[in-house]
Coordinates of C-alpha atoms in Angstrom, one line a residue:
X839 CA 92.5 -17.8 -52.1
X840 CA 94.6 -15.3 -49.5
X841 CA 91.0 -14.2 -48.5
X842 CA 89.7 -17.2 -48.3
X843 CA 91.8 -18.4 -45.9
X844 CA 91.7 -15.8 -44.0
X845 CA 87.8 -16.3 -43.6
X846 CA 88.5 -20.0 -42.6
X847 CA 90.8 -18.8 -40.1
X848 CA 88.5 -17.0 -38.4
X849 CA 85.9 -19.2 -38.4
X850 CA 88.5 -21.3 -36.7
X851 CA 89.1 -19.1 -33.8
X852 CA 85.9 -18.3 -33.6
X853 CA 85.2 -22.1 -33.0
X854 CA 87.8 -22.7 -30.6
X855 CA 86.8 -19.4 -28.8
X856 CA 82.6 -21.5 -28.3
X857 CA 85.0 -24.9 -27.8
X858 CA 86.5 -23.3 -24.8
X859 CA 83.2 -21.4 -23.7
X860 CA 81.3 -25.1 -24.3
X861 CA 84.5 -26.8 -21.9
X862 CA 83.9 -24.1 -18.9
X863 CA 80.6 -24.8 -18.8
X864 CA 81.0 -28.5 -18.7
X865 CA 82.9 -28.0 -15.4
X866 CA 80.8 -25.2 -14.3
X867 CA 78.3 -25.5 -11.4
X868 CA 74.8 -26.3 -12.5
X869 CA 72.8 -23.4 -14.1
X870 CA 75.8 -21.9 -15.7
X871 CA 74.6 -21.5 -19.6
X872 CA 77.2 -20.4 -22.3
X873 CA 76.9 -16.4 -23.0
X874 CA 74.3 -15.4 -25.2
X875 CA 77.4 -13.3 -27.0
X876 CA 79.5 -16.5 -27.8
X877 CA 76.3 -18.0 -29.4
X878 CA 76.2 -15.0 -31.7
X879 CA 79.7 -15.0 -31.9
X880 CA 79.9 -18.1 -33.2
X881 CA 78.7 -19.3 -36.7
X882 CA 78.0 -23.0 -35.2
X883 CA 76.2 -21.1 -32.4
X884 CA 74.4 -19.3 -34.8
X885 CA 73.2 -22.5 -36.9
X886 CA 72.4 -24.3 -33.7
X887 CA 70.0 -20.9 -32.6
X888 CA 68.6 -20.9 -36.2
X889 CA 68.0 -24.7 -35.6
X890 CA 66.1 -24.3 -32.8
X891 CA 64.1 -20.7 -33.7
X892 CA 60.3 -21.9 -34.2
X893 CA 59.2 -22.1 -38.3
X894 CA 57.4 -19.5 -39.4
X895 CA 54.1 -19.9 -40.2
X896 CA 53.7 -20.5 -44.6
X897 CA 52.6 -17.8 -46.7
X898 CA 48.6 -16.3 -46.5
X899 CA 47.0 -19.3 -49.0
X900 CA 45.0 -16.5 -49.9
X901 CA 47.1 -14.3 -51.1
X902 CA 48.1 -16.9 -54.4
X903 CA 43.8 -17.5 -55.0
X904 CA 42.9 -14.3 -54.9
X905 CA 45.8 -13.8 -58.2
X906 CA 44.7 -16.8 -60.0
X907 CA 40.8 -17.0 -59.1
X908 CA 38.8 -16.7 -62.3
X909 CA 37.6 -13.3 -63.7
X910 CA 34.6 -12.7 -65.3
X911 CA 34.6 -10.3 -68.9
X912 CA 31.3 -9.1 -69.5
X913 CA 30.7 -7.1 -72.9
X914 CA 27.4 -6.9 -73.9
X915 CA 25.1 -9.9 -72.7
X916 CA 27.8 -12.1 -73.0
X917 CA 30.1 -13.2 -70.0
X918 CA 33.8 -14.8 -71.0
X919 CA 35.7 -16.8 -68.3
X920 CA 39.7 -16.1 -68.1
X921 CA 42.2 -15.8 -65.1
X922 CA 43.2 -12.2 -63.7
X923 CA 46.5 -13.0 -63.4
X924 CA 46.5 -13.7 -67.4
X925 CA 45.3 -10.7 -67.8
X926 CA 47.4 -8.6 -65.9
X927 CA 50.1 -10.1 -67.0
X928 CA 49.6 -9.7 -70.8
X929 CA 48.3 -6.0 -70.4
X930 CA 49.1 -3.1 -67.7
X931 CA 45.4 -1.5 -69.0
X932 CA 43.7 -4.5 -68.0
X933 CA 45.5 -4.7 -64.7
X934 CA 44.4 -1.7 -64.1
X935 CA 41.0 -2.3 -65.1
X936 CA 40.7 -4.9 -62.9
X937 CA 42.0 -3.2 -59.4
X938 CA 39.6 -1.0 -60.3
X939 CA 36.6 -3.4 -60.7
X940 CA 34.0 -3.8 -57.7
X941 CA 35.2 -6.5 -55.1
X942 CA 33.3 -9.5 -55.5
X943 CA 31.2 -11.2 -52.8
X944 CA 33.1 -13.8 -51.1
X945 CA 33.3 -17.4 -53.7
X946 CA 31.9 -15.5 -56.6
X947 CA 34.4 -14.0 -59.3
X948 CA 35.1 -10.9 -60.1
X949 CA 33.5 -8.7 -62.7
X950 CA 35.3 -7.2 -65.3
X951 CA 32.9 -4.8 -67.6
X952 CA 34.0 -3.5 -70.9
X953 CA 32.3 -1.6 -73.5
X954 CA 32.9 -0.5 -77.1
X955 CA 33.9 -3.7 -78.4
X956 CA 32.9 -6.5 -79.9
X957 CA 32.8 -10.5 -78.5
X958 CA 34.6 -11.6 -81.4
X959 CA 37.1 -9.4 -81.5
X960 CA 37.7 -9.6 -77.3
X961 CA 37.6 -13.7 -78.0
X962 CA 40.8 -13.1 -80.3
X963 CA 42.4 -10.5 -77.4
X964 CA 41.8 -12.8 -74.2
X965 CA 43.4 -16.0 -77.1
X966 CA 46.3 -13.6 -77.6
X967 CA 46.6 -12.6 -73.9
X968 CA 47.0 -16.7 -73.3
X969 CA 49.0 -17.9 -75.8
X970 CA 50.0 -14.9 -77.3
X971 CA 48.7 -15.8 -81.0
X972 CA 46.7 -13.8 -83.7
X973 CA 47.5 -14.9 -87.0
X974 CA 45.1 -17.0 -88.0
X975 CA 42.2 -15.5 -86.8
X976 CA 42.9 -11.9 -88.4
X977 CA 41.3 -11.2 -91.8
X978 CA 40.1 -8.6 -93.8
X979 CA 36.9 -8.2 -92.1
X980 CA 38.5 -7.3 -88.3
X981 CA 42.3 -6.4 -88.8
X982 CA 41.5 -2.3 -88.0
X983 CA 39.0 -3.4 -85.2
X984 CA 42.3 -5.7 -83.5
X985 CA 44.9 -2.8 -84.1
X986 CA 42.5 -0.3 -82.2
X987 CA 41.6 -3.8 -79.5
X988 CA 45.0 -3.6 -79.2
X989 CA 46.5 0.1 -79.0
X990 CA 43.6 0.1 -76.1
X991 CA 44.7 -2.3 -73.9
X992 CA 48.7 -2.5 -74.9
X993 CA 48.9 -5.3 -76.2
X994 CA 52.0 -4.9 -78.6
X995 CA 52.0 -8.2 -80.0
X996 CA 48.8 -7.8 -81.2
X997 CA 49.1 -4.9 -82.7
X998 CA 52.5 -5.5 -84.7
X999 CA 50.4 -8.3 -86.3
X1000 CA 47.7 -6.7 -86.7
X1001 CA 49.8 -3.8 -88.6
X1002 CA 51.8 -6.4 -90.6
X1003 CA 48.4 -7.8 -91.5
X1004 CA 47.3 -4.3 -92.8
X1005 CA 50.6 -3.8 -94.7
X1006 CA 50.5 -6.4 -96.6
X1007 CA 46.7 -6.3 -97.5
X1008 CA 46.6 -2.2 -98.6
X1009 CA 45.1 -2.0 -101.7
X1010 CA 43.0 1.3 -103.4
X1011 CA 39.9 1.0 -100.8
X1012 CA 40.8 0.2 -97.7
X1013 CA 44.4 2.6 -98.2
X1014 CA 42.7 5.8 -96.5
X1015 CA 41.1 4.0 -93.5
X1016 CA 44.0 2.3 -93.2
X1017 CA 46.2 5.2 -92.7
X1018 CA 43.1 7.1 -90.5
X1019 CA 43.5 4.0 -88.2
X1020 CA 47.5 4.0 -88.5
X1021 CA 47.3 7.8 -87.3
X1022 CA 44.5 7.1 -84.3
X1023 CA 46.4 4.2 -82.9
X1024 CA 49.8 5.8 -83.2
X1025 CA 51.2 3.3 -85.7
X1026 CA 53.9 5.6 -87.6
X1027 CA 55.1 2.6 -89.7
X1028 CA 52.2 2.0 -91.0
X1029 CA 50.9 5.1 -91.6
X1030 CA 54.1 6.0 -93.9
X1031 CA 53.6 2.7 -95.6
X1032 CA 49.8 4.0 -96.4
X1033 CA 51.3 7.6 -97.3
X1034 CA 54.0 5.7 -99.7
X1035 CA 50.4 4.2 -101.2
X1036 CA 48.6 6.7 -101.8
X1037 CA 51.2 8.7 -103.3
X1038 CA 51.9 6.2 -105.5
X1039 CA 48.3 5.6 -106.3
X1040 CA 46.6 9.1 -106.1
X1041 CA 44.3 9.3 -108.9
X1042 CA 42.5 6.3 -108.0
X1043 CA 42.5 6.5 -104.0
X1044 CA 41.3 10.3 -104.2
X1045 CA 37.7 9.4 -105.3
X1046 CA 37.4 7.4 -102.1
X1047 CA 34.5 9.0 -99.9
X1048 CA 37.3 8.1 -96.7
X1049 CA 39.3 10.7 -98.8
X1050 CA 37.7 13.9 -97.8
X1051 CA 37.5 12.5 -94.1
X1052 CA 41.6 12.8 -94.2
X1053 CA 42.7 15.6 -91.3
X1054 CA 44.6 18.4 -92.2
X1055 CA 47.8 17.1 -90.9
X1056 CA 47.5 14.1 -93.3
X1057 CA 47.2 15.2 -96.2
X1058 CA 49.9 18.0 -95.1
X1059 CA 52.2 14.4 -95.0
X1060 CA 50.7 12.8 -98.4
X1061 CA 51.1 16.3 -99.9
X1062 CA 54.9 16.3 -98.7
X1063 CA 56.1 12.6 -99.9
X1064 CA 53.8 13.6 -103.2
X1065 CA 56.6 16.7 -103.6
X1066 CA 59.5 14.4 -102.3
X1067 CA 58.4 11.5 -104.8
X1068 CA 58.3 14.8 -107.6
X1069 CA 61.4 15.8 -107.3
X1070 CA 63.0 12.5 -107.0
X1071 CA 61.4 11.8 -110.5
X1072 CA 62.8 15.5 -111.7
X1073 CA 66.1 14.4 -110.7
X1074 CA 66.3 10.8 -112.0
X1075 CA 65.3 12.6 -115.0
X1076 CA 67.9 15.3 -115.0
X1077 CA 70.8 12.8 -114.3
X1078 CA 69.8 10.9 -117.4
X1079 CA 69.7 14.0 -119.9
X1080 CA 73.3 15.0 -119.1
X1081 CA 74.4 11.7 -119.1
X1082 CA 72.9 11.5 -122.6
X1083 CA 74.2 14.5 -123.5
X1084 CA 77.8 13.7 -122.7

């Protein structure tokens, strides 16, 4: 409050300083104008200058179409409609992509050309890039095709359904190219949740063909919770024959 009134007290001699300057020139001969320093001086003075200052001219209309015209994603023969500014926004690899992309002639859109994937599974990214939904459209069939979709382009929404997804559907088949996928895409979670699996069911996963595919460093990790899940057993065991012992 102290300050505060201290401000206001300024602001009142700095009024009564342009009050005075305002009554000179009232009585001045013609052609006298009030200092150009009592006008800056002066927040009234100030207001008055900002008053009269020409506008400025709006922002370049151009600027805002050029973010929101509509972009074209080609794949294959196929050409998709969605907005740039959608698509930047959901993914920093698609931004990307699409500085990069040959400038357009004028009133045509631009081009955005991808490869290695399918229409289906770009119709589910550009749906989750909009409205940021997946779950209904991920099955079986394309759940390891949408978590690679979406470690490419960053999209981590997509790809923490896509994992949950593959969680909760592992089973004896699809456990190995599960945890191939989990490794490529650098989903740890769910590559430990494939390990834990496999470990669990070993004599039926290991007559997979994906089996013998596994790198080195994989089975290096199944080989390790395989001894961790031994000697857990071993001592679960141990602990029971001395307490039946005593």
């Amino acid at each position: 409050c102290a300050r505060f009134g201290q401000q206001c007290a300024r602001f009142g001699q700095q009024c009564a300083r342009f009050g005075q300057q305002c009554a000179r020139a009232s009585t001045s001969p013609p052609g006298w104008r009030v200092s150009k320093h009592a006008h800056a001086a002066c927040p009234l003075g100030r207001a008055v200058a900002r008053a009269r200052a020409p506008a400025r001219p709006p922002a370049d209309p151009p600027t805002l179409a050029a973010r929101t015209r509509p972009h074209v994603v080609r794949v294959q023969d196929e050409r998709i409609a969605a907005h740039r500014i959608v698509l930047a926004g959901a993914s920093e690899t698609l931004k990307k992509l699409i500085l990069a992309s040959p400038q357009p002639a004028a009133g045509e859109p631009t081009v955005l050309t991808l490869s290695d994937i399918s229409v289906p599974i770009l119709k589910t990214v550009l749906r989750h890039c909009y409205n940021g939904q997946a779950e209904n459209t991920i099955t079986t069939d394309n759940a390891l095709d949408l978590l690679d979709a979406a470690h490419r382009f960053g999209l981590g929404g997509l790809k923490e359904l896509s994992t949950q997804f593959l969680t909760y559907h592992l089973n004896k088949e699809s456990a190995v190219a599960v945890l191939i996928a989990a490794d490529r895409c650098a989903a740890p979670e769910l590559g430990a949740q494939c390990i834990q699996y496999i470990v669990h069911h070993l004599k039926a996963v290991q007559h997979c063909p994906e089996f013998g595919q596994l790198p080195k460093h994989l089975i290096g990790a199944i080989k390790l919770r395989a001894a961790q899940k031994i000697e857990q057993i071993s001592s679960q065991l141990l602990g029971k024959r001395q307490r039946a012992a005593s």
